[in-house]
Coordinates of C-alpha atoms in Angstrom, one line a residue:
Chain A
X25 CA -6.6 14.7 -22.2
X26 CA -7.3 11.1 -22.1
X27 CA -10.4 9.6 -23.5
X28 CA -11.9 6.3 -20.9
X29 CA -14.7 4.3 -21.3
X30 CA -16.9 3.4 -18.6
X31 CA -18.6 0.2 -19.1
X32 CA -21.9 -0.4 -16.8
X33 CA -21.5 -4.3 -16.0
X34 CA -25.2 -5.9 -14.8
X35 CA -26.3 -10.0 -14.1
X36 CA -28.1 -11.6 -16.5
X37 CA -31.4 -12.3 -16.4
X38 CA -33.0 -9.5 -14.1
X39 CA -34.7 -6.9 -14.8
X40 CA -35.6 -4.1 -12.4
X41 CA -38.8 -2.7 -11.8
X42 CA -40.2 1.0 -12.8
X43 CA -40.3 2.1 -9.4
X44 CA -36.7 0.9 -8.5
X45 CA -35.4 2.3 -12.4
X46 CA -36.9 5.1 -12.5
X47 CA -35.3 7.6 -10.0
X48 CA -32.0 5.3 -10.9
X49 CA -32.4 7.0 -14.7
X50 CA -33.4 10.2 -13.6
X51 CA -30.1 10.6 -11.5
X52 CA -28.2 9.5 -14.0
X53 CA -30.0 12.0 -16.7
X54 CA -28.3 14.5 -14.1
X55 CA -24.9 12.6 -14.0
X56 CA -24.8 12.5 -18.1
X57 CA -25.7 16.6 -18.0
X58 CA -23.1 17.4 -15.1
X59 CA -20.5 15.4 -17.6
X60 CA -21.4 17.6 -20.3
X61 CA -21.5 21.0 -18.6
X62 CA -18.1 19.8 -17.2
X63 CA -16.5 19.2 -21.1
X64 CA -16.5 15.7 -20.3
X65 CA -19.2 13.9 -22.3
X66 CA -18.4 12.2 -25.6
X67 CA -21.0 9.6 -26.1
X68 CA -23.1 7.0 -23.7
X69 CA -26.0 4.6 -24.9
X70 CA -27.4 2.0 -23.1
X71 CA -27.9 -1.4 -24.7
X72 CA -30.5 -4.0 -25.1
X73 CA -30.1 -7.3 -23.4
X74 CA -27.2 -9.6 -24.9
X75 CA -30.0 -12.1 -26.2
X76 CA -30.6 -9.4 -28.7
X77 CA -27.3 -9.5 -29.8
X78 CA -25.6 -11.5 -33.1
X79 CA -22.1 -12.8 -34.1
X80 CA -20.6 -12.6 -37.4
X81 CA -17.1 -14.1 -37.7
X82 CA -15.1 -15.5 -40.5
X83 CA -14.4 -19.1 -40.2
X84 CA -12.0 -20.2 -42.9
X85 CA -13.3 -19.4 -46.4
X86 CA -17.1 -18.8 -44.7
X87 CA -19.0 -15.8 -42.8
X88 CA -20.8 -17.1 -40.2
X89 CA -23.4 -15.2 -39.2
X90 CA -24.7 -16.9 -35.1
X91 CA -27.2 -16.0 -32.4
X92 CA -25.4 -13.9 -30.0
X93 CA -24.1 -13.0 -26.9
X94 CA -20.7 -14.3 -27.8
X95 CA -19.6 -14.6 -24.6
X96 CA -21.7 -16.4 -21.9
X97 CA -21.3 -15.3 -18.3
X98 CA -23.3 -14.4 -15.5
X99 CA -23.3 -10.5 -16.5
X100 CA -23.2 -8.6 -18.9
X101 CA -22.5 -4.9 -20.7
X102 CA -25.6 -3.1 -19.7
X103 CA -24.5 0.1 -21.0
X104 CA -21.9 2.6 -21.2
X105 CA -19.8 6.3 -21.7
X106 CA -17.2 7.6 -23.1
X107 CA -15.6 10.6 -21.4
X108 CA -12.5 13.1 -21.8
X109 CA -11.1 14.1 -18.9
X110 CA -7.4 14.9 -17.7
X111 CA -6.2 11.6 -16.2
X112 CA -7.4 8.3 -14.2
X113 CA -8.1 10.5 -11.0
X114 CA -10.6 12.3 -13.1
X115 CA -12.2 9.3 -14.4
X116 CA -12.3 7.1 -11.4
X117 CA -14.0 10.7 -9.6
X118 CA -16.9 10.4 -12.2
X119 CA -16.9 6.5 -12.2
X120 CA -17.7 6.8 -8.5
X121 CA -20.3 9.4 -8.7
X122 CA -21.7 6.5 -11.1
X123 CA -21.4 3.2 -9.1
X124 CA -23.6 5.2 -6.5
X125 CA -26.5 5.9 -8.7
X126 CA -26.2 2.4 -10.1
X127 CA -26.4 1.6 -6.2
X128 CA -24.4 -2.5 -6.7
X129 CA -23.4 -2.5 -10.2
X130 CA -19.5 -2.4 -11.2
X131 CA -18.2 0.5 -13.2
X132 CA -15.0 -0.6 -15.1
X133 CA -13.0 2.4 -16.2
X134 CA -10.8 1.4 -19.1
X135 CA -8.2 4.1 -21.0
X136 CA -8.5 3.8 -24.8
X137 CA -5.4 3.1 -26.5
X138 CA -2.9 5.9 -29.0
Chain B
X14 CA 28.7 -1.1 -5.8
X15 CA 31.0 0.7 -3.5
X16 CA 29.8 1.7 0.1
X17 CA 29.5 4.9 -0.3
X18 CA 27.8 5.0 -4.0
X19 CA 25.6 2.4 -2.0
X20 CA 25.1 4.7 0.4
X21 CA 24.4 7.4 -1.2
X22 CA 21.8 5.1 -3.8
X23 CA 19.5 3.8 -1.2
X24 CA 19.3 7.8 0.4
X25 CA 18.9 9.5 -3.0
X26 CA 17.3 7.2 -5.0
X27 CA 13.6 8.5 -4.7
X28 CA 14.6 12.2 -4.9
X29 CA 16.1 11.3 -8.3
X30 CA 12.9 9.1 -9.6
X31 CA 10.8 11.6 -8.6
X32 CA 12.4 14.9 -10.1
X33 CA 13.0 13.1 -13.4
X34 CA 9.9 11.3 -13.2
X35 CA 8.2 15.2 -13.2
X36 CA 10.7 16.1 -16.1
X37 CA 10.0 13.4 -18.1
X38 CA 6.2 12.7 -17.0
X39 CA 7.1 8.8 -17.3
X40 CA 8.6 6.3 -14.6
X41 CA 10.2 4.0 -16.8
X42 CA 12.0 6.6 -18.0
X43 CA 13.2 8.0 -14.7
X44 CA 13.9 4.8 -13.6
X45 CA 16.2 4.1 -16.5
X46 CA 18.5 7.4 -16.2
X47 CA 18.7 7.5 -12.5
X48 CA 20.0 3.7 -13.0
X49 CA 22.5 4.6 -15.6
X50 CA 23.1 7.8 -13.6
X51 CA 24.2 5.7 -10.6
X52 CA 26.3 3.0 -13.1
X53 CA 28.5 6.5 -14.0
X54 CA 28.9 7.2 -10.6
X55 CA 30.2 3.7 -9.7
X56 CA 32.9 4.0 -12.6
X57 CA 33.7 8.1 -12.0
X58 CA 33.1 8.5 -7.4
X59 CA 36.8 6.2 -6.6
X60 CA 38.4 8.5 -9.4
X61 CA 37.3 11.6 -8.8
X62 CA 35.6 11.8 -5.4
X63 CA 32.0 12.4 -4.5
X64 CA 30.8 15.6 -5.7
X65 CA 29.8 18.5 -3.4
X66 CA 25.9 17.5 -4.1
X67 CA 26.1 13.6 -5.0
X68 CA 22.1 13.8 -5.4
X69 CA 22.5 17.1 -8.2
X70 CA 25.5 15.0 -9.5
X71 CA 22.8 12.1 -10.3
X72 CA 20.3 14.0 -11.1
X73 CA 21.7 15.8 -13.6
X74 CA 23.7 13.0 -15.1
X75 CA 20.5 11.1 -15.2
X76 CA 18.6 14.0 -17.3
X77 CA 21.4 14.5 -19.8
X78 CA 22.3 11.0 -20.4
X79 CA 17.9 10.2 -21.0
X80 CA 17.4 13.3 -23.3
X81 CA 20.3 12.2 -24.6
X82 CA 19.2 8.4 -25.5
X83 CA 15.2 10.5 -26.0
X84 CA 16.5 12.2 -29.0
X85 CA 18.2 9.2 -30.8
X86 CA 14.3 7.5 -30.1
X87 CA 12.6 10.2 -31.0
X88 CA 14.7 10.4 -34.7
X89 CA 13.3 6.8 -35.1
X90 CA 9.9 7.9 -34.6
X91 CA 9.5 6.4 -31.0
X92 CA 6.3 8.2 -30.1
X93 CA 6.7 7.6 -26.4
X94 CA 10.3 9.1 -26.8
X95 CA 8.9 12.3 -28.2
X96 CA 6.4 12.7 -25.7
X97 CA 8.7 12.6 -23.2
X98 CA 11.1 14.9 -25.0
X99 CA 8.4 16.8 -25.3
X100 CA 7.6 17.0 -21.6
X101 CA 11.3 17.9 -20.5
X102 CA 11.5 20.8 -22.4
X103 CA 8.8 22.6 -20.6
X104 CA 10.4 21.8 -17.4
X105 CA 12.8 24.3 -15.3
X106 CA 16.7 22.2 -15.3
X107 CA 16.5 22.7 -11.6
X108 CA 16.0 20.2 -8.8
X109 CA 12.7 22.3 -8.1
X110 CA 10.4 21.7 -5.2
X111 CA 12.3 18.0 -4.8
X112 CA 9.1 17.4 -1.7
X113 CA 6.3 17.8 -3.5
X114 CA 8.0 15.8 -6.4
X115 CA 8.4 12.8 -4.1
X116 CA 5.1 13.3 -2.5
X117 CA 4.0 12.9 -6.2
X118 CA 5.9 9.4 -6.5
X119 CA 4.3 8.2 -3.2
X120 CA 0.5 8.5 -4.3
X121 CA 1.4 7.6 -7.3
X122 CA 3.3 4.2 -6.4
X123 CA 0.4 3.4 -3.8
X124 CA -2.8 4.6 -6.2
X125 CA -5.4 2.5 -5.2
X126 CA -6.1 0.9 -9.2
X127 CA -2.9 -0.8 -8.4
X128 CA -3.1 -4.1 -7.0
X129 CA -2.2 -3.8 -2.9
X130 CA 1.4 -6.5 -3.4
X131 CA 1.8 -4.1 -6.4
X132 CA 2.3 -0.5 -4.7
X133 CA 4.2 -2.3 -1.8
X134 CA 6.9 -3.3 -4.8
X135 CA 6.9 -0.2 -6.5
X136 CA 7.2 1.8 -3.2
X137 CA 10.1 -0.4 -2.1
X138 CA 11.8 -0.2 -5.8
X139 CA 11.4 3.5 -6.8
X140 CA 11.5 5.4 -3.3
X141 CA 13.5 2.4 -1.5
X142 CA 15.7 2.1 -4.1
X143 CA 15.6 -1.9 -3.5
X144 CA 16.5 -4.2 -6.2
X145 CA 14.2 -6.2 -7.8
X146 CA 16.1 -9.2 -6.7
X147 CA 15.8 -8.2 -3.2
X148 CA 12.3 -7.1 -3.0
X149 CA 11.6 -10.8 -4.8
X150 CA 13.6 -12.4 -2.2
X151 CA 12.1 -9.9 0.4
X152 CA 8.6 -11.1 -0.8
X153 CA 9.6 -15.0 -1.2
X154 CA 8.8 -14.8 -5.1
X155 CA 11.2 -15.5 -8.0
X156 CA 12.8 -12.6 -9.5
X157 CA 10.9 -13.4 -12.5
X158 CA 7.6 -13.0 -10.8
X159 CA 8.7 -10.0 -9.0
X160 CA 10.3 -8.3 -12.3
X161 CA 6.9 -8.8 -14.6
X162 CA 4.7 -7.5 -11.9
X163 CA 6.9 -4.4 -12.0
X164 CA 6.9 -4.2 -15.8
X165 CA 3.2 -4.6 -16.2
X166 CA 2.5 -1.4 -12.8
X167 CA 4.4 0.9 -14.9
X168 CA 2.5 -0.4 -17.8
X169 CA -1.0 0.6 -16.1
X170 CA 0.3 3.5 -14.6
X171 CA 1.3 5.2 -18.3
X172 CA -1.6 3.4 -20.3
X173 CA -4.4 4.3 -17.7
X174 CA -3.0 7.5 -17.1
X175 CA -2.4 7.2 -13.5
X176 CA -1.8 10.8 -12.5
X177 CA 1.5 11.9 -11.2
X178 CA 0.3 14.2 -8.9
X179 CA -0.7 15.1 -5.1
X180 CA -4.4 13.7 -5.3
X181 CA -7.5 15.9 -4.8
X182 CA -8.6 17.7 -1.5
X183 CA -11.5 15.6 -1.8
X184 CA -10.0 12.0 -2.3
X185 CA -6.2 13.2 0.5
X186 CA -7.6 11.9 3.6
X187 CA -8.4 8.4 1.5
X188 CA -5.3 8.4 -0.3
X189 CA -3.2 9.2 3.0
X190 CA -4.6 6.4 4.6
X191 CA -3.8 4.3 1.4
X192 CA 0.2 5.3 1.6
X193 CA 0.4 4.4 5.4
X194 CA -1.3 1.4 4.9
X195 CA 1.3 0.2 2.5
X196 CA 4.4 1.3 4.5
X197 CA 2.7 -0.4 7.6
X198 CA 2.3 -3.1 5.6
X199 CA 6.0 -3.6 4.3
X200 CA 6.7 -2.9 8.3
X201 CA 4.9 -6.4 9.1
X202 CA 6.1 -8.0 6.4
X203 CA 9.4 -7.9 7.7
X204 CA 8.0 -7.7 11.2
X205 CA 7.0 -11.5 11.0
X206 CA 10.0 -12.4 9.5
X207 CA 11.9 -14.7 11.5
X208 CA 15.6 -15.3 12.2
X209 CA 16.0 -18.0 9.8
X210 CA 14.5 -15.9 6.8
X211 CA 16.9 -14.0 4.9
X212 CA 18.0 -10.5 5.9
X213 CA 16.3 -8.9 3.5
X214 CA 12.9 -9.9 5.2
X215 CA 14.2 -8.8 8.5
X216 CA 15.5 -5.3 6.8
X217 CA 12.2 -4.4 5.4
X218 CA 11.2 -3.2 8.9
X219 CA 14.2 -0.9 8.7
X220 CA 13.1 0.7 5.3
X221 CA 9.7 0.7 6.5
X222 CA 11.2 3.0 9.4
X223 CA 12.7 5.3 6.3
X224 CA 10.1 5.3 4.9
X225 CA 8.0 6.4 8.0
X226 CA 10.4 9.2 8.4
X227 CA 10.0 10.3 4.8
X228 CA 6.1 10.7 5.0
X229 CA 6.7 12.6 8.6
X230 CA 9.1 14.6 6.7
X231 CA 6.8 15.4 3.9
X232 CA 3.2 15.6 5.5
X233 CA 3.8 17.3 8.7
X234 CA 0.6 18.2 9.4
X235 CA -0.6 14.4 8.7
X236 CA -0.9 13.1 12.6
X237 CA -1.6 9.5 11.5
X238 CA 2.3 9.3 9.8
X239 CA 3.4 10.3 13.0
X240 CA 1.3 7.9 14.6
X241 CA 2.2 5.4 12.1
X242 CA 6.2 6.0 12.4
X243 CA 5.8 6.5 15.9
X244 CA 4.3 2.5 16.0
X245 CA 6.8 1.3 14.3
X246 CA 9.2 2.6 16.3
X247 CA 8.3 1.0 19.7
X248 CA 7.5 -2.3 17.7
X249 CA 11.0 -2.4 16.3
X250 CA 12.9 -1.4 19.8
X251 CA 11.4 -4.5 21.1
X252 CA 12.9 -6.5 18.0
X253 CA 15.9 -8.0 20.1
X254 CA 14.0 -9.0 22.6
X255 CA 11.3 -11.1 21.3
X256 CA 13.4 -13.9 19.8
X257 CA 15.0 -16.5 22.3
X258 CA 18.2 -17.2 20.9
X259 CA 16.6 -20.4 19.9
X260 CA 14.5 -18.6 17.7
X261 CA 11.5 -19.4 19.5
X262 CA 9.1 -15.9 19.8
X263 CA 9.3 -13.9 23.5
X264 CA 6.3 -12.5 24.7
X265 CA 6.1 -8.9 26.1
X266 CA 5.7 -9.9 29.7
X267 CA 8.9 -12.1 29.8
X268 CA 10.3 -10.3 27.6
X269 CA 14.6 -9.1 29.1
X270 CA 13.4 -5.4 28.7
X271 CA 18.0 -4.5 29.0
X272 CA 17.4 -5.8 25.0
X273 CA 15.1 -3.7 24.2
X274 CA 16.7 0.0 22.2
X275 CA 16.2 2.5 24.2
X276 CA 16.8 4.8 22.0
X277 CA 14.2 4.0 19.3
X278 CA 12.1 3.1 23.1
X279 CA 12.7 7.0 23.9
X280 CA 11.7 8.3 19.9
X281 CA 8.6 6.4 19.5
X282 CA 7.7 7.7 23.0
X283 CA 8.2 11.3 22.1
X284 CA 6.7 10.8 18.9
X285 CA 3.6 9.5 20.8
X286 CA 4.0 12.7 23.6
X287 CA 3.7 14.8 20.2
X288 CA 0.5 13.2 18.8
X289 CA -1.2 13.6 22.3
X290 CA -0.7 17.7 22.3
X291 CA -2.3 17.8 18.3
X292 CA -5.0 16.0 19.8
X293 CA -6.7 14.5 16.7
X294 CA -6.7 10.4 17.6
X295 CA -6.5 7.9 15.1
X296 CA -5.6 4.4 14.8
X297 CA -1.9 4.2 14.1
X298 CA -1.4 7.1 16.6
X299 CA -4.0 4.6 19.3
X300 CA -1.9 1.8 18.8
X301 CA 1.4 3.5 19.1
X302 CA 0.0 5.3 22.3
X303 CA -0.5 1.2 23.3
X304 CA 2.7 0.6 22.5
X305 CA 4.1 3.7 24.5
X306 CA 2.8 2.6 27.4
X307 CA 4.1 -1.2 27.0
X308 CA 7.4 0.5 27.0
X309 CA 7.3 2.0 30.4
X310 CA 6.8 -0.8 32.3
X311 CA 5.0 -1.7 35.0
X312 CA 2.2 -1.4 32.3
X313 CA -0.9 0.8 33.4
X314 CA -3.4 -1.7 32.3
X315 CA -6.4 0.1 32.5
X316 CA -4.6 3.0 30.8
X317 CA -4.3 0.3 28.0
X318 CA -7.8 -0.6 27.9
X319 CA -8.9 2.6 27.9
X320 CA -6.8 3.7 24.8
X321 CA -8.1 0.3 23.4
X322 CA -11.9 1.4 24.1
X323 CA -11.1 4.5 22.0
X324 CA -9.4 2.0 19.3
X325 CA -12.7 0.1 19.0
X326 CA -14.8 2.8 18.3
X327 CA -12.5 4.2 15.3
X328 CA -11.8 1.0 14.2
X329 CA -14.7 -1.7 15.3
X330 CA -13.0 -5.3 14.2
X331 CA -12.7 -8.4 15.9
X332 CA -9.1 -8.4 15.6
X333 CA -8.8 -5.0 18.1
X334 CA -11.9 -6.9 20.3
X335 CA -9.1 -9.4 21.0
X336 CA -6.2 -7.4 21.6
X337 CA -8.4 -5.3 24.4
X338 CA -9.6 -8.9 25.7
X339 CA -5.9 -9.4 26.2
X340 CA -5.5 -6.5 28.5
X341 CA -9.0 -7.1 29.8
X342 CA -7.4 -10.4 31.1
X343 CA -4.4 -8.6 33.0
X344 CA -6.9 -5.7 34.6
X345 CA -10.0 -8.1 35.5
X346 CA -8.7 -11.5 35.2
X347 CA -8.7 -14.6 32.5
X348 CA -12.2 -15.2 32.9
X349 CA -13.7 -11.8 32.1
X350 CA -11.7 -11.2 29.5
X351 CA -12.8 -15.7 28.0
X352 CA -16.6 -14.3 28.1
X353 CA -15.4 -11.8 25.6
X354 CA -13.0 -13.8 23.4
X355 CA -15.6 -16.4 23.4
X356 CA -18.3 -13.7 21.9
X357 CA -16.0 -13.4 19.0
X358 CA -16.3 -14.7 16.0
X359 CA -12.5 -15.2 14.5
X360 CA -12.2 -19.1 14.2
X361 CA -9.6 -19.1 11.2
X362 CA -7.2 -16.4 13.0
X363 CA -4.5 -18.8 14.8
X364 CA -3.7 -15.5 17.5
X365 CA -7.7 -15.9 18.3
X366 CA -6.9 -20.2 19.7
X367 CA -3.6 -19.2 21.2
X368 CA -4.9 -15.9 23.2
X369 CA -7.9 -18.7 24.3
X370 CA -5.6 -21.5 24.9
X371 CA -3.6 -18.8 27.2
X372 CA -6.9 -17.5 29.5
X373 CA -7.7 -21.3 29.8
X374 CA -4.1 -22.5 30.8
X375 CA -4.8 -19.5 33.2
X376 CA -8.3 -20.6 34.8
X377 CA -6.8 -24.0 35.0
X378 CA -9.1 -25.6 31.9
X379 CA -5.8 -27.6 31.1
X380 CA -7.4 -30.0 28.5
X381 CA -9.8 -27.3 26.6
X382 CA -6.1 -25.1 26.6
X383 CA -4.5 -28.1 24.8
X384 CA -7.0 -28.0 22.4
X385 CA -7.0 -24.8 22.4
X386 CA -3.1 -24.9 21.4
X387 CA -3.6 -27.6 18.7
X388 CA -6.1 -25.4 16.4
X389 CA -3.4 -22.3 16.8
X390 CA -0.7 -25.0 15.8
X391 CA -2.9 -25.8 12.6
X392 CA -3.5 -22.7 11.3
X393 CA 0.1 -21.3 11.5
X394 CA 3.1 -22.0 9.3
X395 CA 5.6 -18.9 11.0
X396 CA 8.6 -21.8 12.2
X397 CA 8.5 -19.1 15.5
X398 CA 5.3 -19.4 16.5
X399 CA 4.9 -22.8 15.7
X400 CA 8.0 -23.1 18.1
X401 CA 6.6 -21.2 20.7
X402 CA 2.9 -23.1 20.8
X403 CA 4.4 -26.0 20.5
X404 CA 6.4 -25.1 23.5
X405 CA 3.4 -23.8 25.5
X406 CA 1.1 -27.2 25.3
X407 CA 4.2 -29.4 26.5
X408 CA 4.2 -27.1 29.3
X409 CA 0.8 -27.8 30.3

């Protein structure tokens, strides 16, 4: 078994409404309980926006402590899962069954390492 | 190499990857025996002869010699060495079912999370059993280039755990049309290669051909890679013939048809007579059905257009909108078919000015057909078909 994680990647900035989010959560409520039934499922969360976030980082003798993100782009991790499943064929099979739900947004499916 | 070590390399060379790539669940590894396999066989074959079965010979070589180097890794705690090690003992010695092992190779050389110039090297290296030097010449990189894109595929293939395996029921028909399209691919790479290149361009439509051939062999019930093999068939039995000795390109209608191989002419055909009585169209079986009847001249041009109308609605792209507005042109005449390459929008595709230039020159519209001419001229960089516009606007 091989452990990926599947990172949700959405653009800065923009925020969906109720109507449009809430059968989008609802299916994926679904998605997350197919992944457990299936053995699959080791952990998903979904994040807050990266203006939330903070960066600490040592800088010679000092720990500097900054307002986040720590990269700037034009997107950003929106969310994401872990899973266990056999090999990338598996993965990339519930990676798609994703990206649908999440109707535009990229999935990247990334193996973890040892 | 000798000839016939050579020989018996470019035949057997999958077939070897792919067994030991099953025994030792990892490509590298395969990769590395079978090589060292065939190095013994170049210092032992002018001794001792070719064995009876030069591909067992190899294979088994090849296993013996890697669980041999395995075991010295493994003592020194090489992780990946063990695994492997692992793998091979709970796999039978034999050759086992060699087809499905090689089918195996194929999706896994042409999985789509590799980059598309990625599976065509890997599918020429490991089942082609090309060099990396020639596939870099092949693919006008430097070896360097062609050698770290190699490196870093099996790289993704073991660290993202690209499967080595026929892919699910569900995700075949995708992943069929994935493999063709790369072997089609490597078929027009060397297809518009032109006599100056080197030979290795002009050979890759040969090993696309072999390749063609393999997949017929090992999906029989797969239409399209009879369709597929059966196209590149006719295209190649025209090859002669569409170079002037000048180099400049031929086309089909003035082409000297005596050039053409009949034999491959008389294949392709057969293949195409053999897709027609499955009855289950699709693109690469359309077009070679176009090409079938190009070969059996004088072309039934409405038969064309017709298997072009059933083209169109599989595949709906301006590119196949032209090629019918070609044959539109010989059924109903040059102005027809300019009402319909006009309606097109392709203004960056150099065959889009010279198939307009052509129906111009035709209607008479000499100065809108030079024109014509010059935007093909600037948008291609192929020496031939620079050579043949060129050719075609001092004629006007």
């Amino acid at each position: 078994m091989a452990q990926y994680l599947l990172s949700i990647y959405q653009p800065d900035g923009v925020v969906p409404d109720e109507e449009f989010l809430a059968p989008v959560m609802r299916e994926l409520a679904v998605w997350n309980d197919d992944l457990r039934a299936a053995g699959a499922w080791v952990f998903s969360a979904g994040l807050h926006p990266p203006e939330s976030s903070t960066v600490v980082q040592q800088q010679g003798e000092e720990l500097l402590v900054t307002d986040g993100p720590y990269t700037e782009g034009k997107e950003h991790i929106g969310g994401f899962t872990v899973i266990d499943v056999e090999d990338l064929d598996q993965a990339l099979d519930w990676a798609r069954r994703l990206a649908k739900i999440l109707v535009a947004l990229p999935v990247e499916v990334r193996p973890f390492a040892g | 190499m000798p000839a016939d070590v050579a020989d018996v390399f470019r035949r057997e060379h999958g077939r070897a990857v792919a067994v030991l790539a099953r025994t030792f669940g990892d490509l590298d590894i395969a990769e590395d025996a079978v090589q060292e396999a065939f190095a013994a066989a170049v210092e032992r074959w002018p001794q001792q002869g070719i064995p009876p079965s030069p591909a067992g010979w190899i294979i088994t070589t090849a296993r013996n010699r890697a669980i041999d180097r395995l075991r010295r890794e493994a003592a020194r705690e090489d992780k990946q060495a063990q695994a492997a090690l692992l793998h091979a003992q709970d796999d039978p010695v034999e050759e086992g079912p060699v087809r499905d092992d090689r089918l195996r190779l194929i999706f896994t050389c042409c999985h789509p999370a590799l980059a598309l110039n990625v599976r065509v090297a890997l599918t020429l290296r490991l089942l082609g059993g090309l060099s990396t030097a020639e596939i870099a010449r092949a693919f006008l990189v430097p070896e360097s280039t062609m050698a770290q894109r190699l490196v870093r595929a099996k790289t993704k293939i073991r660290t993202a755990g690209i499967p080595y395996r026929i892919p699910y029921d569900a995700d075949l028909p995708e992943r069929v049309r994935g493999v063709l399209a790369v072997v089609y691919l490597i078929f027009n790479e060397g297809y518009a290669a032109s006599s100056g290149d080197d030979l290795i361009r002009r050979d890759l439509c040969e090993e696309a051909i072999r390749l063609g051939r393999l997949l017929v062999e090992l999906m029989p019930d797969e239409p399209e890679a009879l369709g597929l093999l059966a196209l590149m068939l006719l295209q190649q039995s025209r090859s002669r013939a569409r170079t002037a000795p000048d180099g400049r390109l031929v086309p089909l209608p003035e082409q000297d048809r005596r050039l053409w191989d009949q034999q491959l002419v008389a294949e392709g055909q057969e293949l195409v007579r053999r897709c027609l009585r499955r009855n289950q169209p699709g693109p690469y079986q359309l077009q070679a059905a176009i090409n079938a009847v190009h070969s059996d001249p004088p072309t039934d041009w409405s038969q064309i257009v017709q298997l072009y109308d059933h083209l169109l609605t599989l595949t709906p792209t301006p590119v196949v909108a032209l090629n019918r507005a070609v044959a539109v042109a010989e059924l109903h005449g040059p102005a027809e078919a300019l009402a319909l390459v006009d309606a097109l929008d392709l203004d960056t595709y150099y065959v889009f000015h010279a198939i307009r230039a052509d129906l111009l020159r035709r209607l008479g519209r000499t100065a809108e057909a030079a024109t014509a001419y010059e935007k093909a001229l600037a948008l291609t960089g192929n020496a031939a078909e620079r050579d043949f516009l060129q050719h075609r606007l001092a004629e006007l």
